Amino acid sequence: MEYFLQQLINGLTLGAIYGLIAIGYTMVYGIIGMINFAHGEIYMLGAFISLIAYLAATTIGGGSVAVALMVALLATMLLTALWGWTVERVAYRPLRKAPRLAPLISAIGVSIVLQNFSQLAQGARVKPLPPVVRGGFTLMQSEDFAVNLSWLQIFIVMLTAVLMAVFTWVITRTSLGRAQRATEQDMKMASLLGINVDRIVSITFVMGAALAAVAGLMVTLYYGVIDFYIGFLAGIKAFTAAVLGGIGSLPGAMLGGLLIGLIEAFWSGYFSIEYKDVATFGILVMVLLFRPTGLLGRPEVEKI
Amino acid sequence: MLKIEGLCAGYGRIQALHGIDLDVPEGEIVTLVGANGAGKTTLLMSICGAPHASAGRVLLDGEDITHLPTHQIIRRGLAHSPEGRRIFPRMSVLENLQMGAAQSDPRHFDQDLERVLALFPRLHERLTQRGGTLSGGEQQMLAIGRALMSRPRVLLLDEPSLGLAPLVVRHIFEIIAAINREQKVTVFLVEQNAFHALKLAHRGHVMVNGKIALSGTGAELLANPEIRAHYLEGGTHGETAS
Ligand SMILES: Nc1ncnc2c1ncn2[C@@H]1O[C@H](COP(=O)(O)OP(=O)(O)O)[C@@H](O)[C@H]1O
Ligand SMILES: [Mg+2]
């Protein structure tokens, strides 16, 4: 029981991080019908930027961890969003009318470029960050096992919940979100109503990148080490989460992220930690084979 | 008000329009009729820059809008109710109407909504229903209503009667007349249903294979034996009595 609870806590934390990344995949897919394979790299950049920003904030500001974290969070979201915007402008927009394969290849290219750029700029070795948010409390204690809930885990899950709530509100309730949904459903019609669809697509990339940036910051804090290669695996897992939830569906991405996090945690806890990635990829294959529309996705056919 | 000069447009190497000259004067209803595939939809869409004209000009109040991006053309006072209606299927009726007002002053919204719902009381009962679940006639009302939400000066309508029952068609045409008469909106109406359209319009043009073949007042064209032979007989669905 205690062990189960601990895996649940770990899984929720992990799931929050995957969910944040998965939203970027699902939104971009929804609006331009393309899998942005460079999104994992955007998250990796977010992790690096957060590390640098946090170190800079503590050096300059001194003292308060909370203030440094806040500064790092905002700086990371801003700078990573700028990367997301640039990638769309440079690598995808010129290919908007090209065959579907072209932007996909371009995305893989961007992904390689960003990986190598980070490797050159930051070195190939892992970058450590000493624990920033320490402590927590013990939820339950039996003879040989204690269930720990750290402040950091609480911070990660809470921040994710808040971001997702804000995000859902923007998409469902504001005029910007309405324009995004309209562009997603019929881009040409949206432009016939005076919507600048290029701007809407840009904003979508910016939002997805900003959320991936937060995930990058969380991972830096949670694991304490990052390297230029983390985007690949996290990217594929978040992509799996998006597909599992139903690509194009926002609640689906959140649910998928949570499920992937939980599955990974329980799999590592009860079966084999070495094969934890196999579980995720097994799910990806199964979903693609048996339910390509995912849990909350809708079938492609529409009554028009 | 809307003036088209020597307009050519097409899709890639296929040219669909071959030098169209056409005038839509302020306050009038001008109709364009023609067979399927003549290029009517292409003309309406290229007025909005999608596709852009390969030659010729589109002038709105004397201003050349030919090469502006679509959203900027629309923001100058055009509204388009396109072929196939293109209702946002997973948005409610209200949200579809809000999208129509996306570029307008939000302070006008309540008033504009009231005005549109007065024209189409059916939409009032279905404000929270998803666009994709409406009937064809209701979708057409929504498409026109959505276009009106932006307070357009010129309303472009592409085959509003397509696929609708005769009674609904008559209702839609009455409303188009009312919009023009009471709200002083200039209307450019594309139709295959030539009989209704020409009866309604101040002026009509006939398009054949991407060219304007014939022009005149609505009454003149209705009386023209050639038009009667090609576009009216059999195309009126026995509604000549109305
Ligand atoms: N998206 C498109 N791509 C290629 N050709 C098109 C496209 N849309 C229309 N056409 C062609 O352009 C011509 C004019 O079509 P259209 O403007 O739709 O005619 P209408 O509205 O009068 O029925 C037709 O020959 C049609 O096949
Ligand atoms: Mg047509």
Short mmCIF file of N, CA and C in Angstrom, two decimals, chain A residues 17 20-21 38-56 68-69 71-81 83-84 114-115 117-119 122-123 125-130 132 208-235:
data_model
loop_
_atom_site.label_atom_id
_atom_site.label_comp_id
_atom_site.label_asym_id
_atom_site.label_seq_id
_atom_site.Cartn_x
_atom_site.Cartn_y
_atom_site.Cartn_z
N ILE A 17 4.47 16.73 -15.95
CA ILE A 17 5.51 17.21 -16.86
C ILE A 17 5.21 16.76 -18.31
N LEU A 20 2.29 18.75 -19.84
CA LEU A 20 2.63 20.11 -20.29
C LEU A 20 3.28 20.07 -21.67
N ILE A 21 4.13 19.08 -21.89
CA ILE A 21 4.77 19.00 -23.21
C ILE A 21 3.75 18.54 -24.26
N ALA A 38 10.07 18.80 -33.58
CA ALA A 38 11.10 19.58 -32.90
C ALA A 38 10.63 20.03 -31.52
N HIS A 39 9.41 19.66 -31.14
CA HIS A 39 8.86 20.16 -29.88
C HIS A 39 9.65 19.65 -28.67
N GLY A 40 10.11 18.40 -28.73
CA GLY A 40 10.94 17.86 -27.65
C GLY A 40 12.21 18.69 -27.46
N GLU A 41 12.74 19.19 -28.55
CA GLU A 41 13.96 20.01 -28.48
C GLU A 41 13.66 21.38 -27.86
N ILE A 42 12.46 21.86 -28.13
CA ILE A 42 12.06 23.13 -27.53
C ILE A 42 12.03 22.97 -26.00
N TYR A 43 11.53 21.84 -25.57
CA TYR A 43 11.50 21.53 -24.13
C TYR A 43 12.92 21.45 -23.58
N MET A 44 13.81 20.79 -24.34
CA MET A 44 15.22 20.69 -23.93
C MET A 44 15.84 22.09 -23.80
N LEU A 45 15.57 22.95 -24.78
CA LEU A 45 16.07 24.32 -24.70
C LEU A 45 15.51 24.99 -23.44
N GLY A 46 14.25 24.73 -23.17
CA GLY A 46 13.62 25.29 -21.97
C GLY A 46 14.37 24.87 -20.72
N ALA A 47 14.78 23.60 -20.68
CA ALA A 47 15.53 23.12 -19.52
C ALA A 47 16.86 23.87 -19.38
N PHE A 48 17.57 24.04 -20.48
CA PHE A 48 18.85 24.76 -20.43
C PHE A 48 18.67 26.21 -20.04
N ILE A 49 17.68 26.84 -20.69
CA ILE A 49 17.44 28.25 -20.40
C ILE A 49 17.07 28.42 -18.93
N SER A 50 16.28 27.48 -18.41
CA SER A 50 15.87 27.61 -17.01
C SER A 50 17.07 27.47 -16.07
N LEU A 51 17.96 26.57 -16.42
CA LEU A 51 19.16 26.38 -15.60
C LEU A 51 19.99 27.67 -15.58
N ILE A 52 20.23 28.19 -16.77
CA ILE A 52 21.03 29.42 -16.87
C ILE A 52 20.31 30.57 -16.16
N ALA A 53 19.01 30.68 -16.43
CA ALA A 53 18.25 31.79 -15.85
C ALA A 53 18.23 31.67 -14.32
N TYR A 54 18.09 30.45 -13.81
CA TYR A 54 18.05 30.29 -12.36
C TYR A 54 19.39 30.65 -11.73
N LEU A 55 20.47 30.16 -12.36
CA LEU A 55 21.80 30.48 -11.83
C LEU A 55 22.06 31.98 -11.89
N ALA A 56 21.67 32.59 -13.01
CA ALA A 56 21.87 34.03 -13.14
C ALA A 56 21.05 34.78 -12.10
N ALA A 68 14.11 33.86 -7.15
CA ALA A 68 14.94 33.36 -8.25
C ALA A 68 14.14 32.38 -9.12
N LEU A 69 13.32 31.55 -8.48
CA LEU A 69 12.51 30.59 -9.23
C LEU A 69 11.50 31.31 -10.12
N VAL A 71 11.68 34.39 -11.26
CA VAL A 71 12.38 35.05 -12.36
C VAL A 71 12.76 34.02 -13.42
N ALA A 72 13.30 32.88 -12.96
CA ALA A 72 13.71 31.85 -13.91
C ALA A 72 12.51 31.34 -14.71
N LEU A 73 11.40 31.16 -14.04
CA LEU A 73 10.20 30.66 -14.71
C LEU A 73 9.76 31.61 -15.83
N LEU A 74 9.68 32.90 -15.49
CA LEU A 74 9.22 33.86 -16.48
C LEU A 74 10.21 33.99 -17.63
N ALA A 75 11.50 34.08 -17.29
CA ALA A 75 12.53 34.23 -18.33
C ALA A 75 12.52 33.01 -19.25
N THR A 76 12.37 31.84 -18.64
CA THR A 76 12.38 30.61 -19.44
C THR A 76 11.19 30.56 -20.39
N MET A 77 10.02 30.88 -19.86
CA MET A 77 8.83 30.86 -20.72
C MET A 77 8.99 31.84 -21.88
N LEU A 78 9.49 33.02 -21.56
CA LEU A 78 9.63 34.06 -22.58
C LEU A 78 10.62 33.66 -23.67
N LEU A 79 11.82 33.25 -23.23
CA LEU A 79 12.86 32.95 -24.21
C LEU A 79 12.55 31.69 -25.02
N THR A 80 12.00 30.70 -24.35
CA THR A 80 11.67 29.47 -25.07
C THR A 80 10.54 29.72 -26.06
N ALA A 81 9.58 30.54 -25.64
CA ALA A 81 8.48 30.89 -26.54
C ALA A 81 9.03 31.57 -27.80
N TRP A 83 11.87 30.99 -29.13
CA TRP A 83 12.40 29.91 -29.97
C TRP A 83 11.27 29.24 -30.75
N GLY A 84 10.18 28.96 -30.05
CA GLY A 84 9.05 28.31 -30.71
C GLY A 84 8.55 29.15 -31.88
N LEU A 114 18.81 21.95 -33.37
CA LEU A 114 18.72 22.44 -31.98
C LEU A 114 19.56 21.57 -31.04
N GLN A 115 19.53 20.25 -31.26
CA GLN A 115 20.33 19.35 -30.43
C GLN A 115 21.82 19.68 -30.55
N PHE A 117 23.13 22.38 -31.66
CA PHE A 117 23.41 23.74 -31.18
C PHE A 117 23.63 23.72 -29.66
N SER A 118 22.77 23.01 -28.94
CA SER A 118 22.94 22.96 -27.49
C SER A 118 24.21 22.22 -27.11
N GLN A 119 24.50 21.19 -27.87
CA GLN A 119 25.71 20.43 -27.57
C GLN A 119 26.94 21.31 -27.74
N GLN A 122 26.69 24.33 -25.04
CA GLN A 122 26.70 23.99 -23.62
C GLN A 122 27.57 22.79 -23.29
N GLY A 123 28.12 22.15 -24.30
CA GLY A 123 28.95 20.98 -24.05
C GLY A 123 28.11 19.73 -23.97
N ARG A 125 28.54 17.19 -21.87
CA ARG A 125 28.38 16.55 -20.56
C ARG A 125 27.10 17.01 -19.87
N VAL A 126 26.63 16.20 -18.92
CA VAL A 126 25.40 16.58 -18.23
C VAL A 126 25.65 17.79 -17.35
N LYS A 127 24.62 18.61 -17.24
CA LYS A 127 24.71 19.82 -16.41
C LYS A 127 23.95 19.57 -15.11
N PRO A 128 24.64 19.70 -14.01
CA PRO A 128 23.96 19.48 -12.73
C PRO A 128 23.44 20.78 -12.13
N LEU A 129 22.39 20.67 -11.37
CA LEU A 129 21.91 21.78 -10.55
C LEU A 129 21.68 21.22 -9.15
N PRO A 130 22.36 21.80 -8.16
CA PRO A 130 22.15 21.31 -6.80
C PRO A 130 20.69 21.47 -6.41
N VAL A 132 17.31 22.63 -5.29
CA VAL A 132 16.90 24.00 -5.01
C VAL A 132 15.76 24.01 -3.99
N GLY A 208 2.49 26.71 -26.91
CA GLY A 208 3.01 25.35 -26.74
C GLY A 208 4.43 25.38 -26.21
N ALA A 209 5.25 26.28 -26.76
CA ALA A 209 6.65 26.36 -26.34
C ALA A 209 6.75 26.84 -24.90
N ALA A 210 5.89 27.78 -24.52
CA ALA A 210 5.94 28.30 -23.15
C ALA A 210 5.62 27.21 -22.15
N LEU A 211 4.67 26.36 -22.47
CA LEU A 211 4.33 25.26 -21.56
C LEU A 211 5.45 24.23 -21.52
N ALA A 212 6.05 23.93 -22.68
CA ALA A 212 7.19 23.01 -22.71
C ALA A 212 8.34 23.58 -21.88
N ALA A 213 8.48 24.90 -21.91
CA ALA A 213 9.54 25.55 -21.13
C ALA A 213 9.34 25.31 -19.64
N VAL A 214 8.10 25.40 -19.20
CA VAL A 214 7.82 25.15 -17.78
C VAL A 214 8.19 23.70 -17.44
N ALA A 215 7.84 22.78 -18.36
CA ALA A 215 8.21 21.38 -18.14
C ALA A 215 9.73 21.25 -18.05
N GLY A 216 10.45 21.99 -18.89
CA GLY A 216 11.91 21.96 -18.85
C GLY A 216 12.44 22.41 -17.50
N LEU A 217 11.87 23.48 -16.99
CA LEU A 217 12.28 23.98 -15.66
C LEU A 217 12.00 22.93 -14.59
N MET A 218 10.84 22.31 -14.68
CA MET A 218 10.47 21.32 -13.66
C MET A 218 11.43 20.14 -13.66
N VAL A 219 11.78 19.70 -14.86
CA VAL A 219 12.68 18.55 -14.96
C VAL A 219 14.07 18.90 -14.41
N THR A 220 14.50 20.11 -14.71
CA THR A 220 15.80 20.55 -14.19
C THR A 220 15.79 20.50 -12.67
N LEU A 221 14.71 20.97 -12.08
CA LEU A 221 14.61 20.97 -10.62
C LEU A 221 14.45 19.55 -10.08
N TYR A 222 13.67 18.75 -10.78
CA TYR A 222 13.28 17.44 -10.26
C TYR A 222 14.43 16.45 -10.31
N TYR A 223 15.10 16.40 -11.45
CA TYR A 223 16.18 15.43 -11.59
C TYR A 223 17.55 16.01 -11.26
N GLY A 224 17.65 17.34 -11.37
CA GLY A 224 18.92 17.97 -11.02
C GLY A 224 20.01 17.83 -12.06
N VAL A 225 19.74 17.09 -13.12
CA VAL A 225 20.71 17.02 -14.23
C VAL A 225 19.97 17.12 -15.55
N ILE A 226 20.62 17.79 -16.50
CA ILE A 226 20.06 17.82 -17.86
C ILE A 226 21.20 17.69 -18.85
N ASP A 227 20.87 17.25 -20.04
CA ASP A 227 21.86 17.27 -21.11
C ASP A 227 21.15 17.56 -22.43
N PHE A 228 21.93 17.68 -23.50
CA PHE A 228 21.35 18.14 -24.76
C PHE A 228 20.44 17.09 -25.39
N TYR A 229 20.42 15.88 -24.83
CA TYR A 229 19.71 14.79 -25.47
C TYR A 229 18.34 14.51 -24.83
N ILE A 230 18.01 15.21 -23.74
CA ILE A 230 16.77 14.87 -23.03
C ILE A 230 15.50 15.10 -23.84
N GLY A 231 15.61 15.98 -24.86
CA GLY A 231 14.41 16.32 -25.63
C GLY A 231 13.87 15.15 -26.41
N PHE A 232 14.75 14.26 -26.82
CA PHE A 232 14.32 13.15 -27.68
C PHE A 232 13.32 12.24 -26.96
N LEU A 233 13.76 11.72 -25.83
CA LEU A 233 12.92 10.76 -25.12
C LEU A 233 11.65 11.42 -24.56
N ALA A 234 11.85 12.56 -23.91
CA ALA A 234 10.69 13.25 -23.36
C ALA A 234 9.72 13.62 -24.47
N GLY A 235 10.29 14.02 -25.61
CA GLY A 235 9.46 14.39 -26.75
C GLY A 235 8.60 13.23 -27.20
#
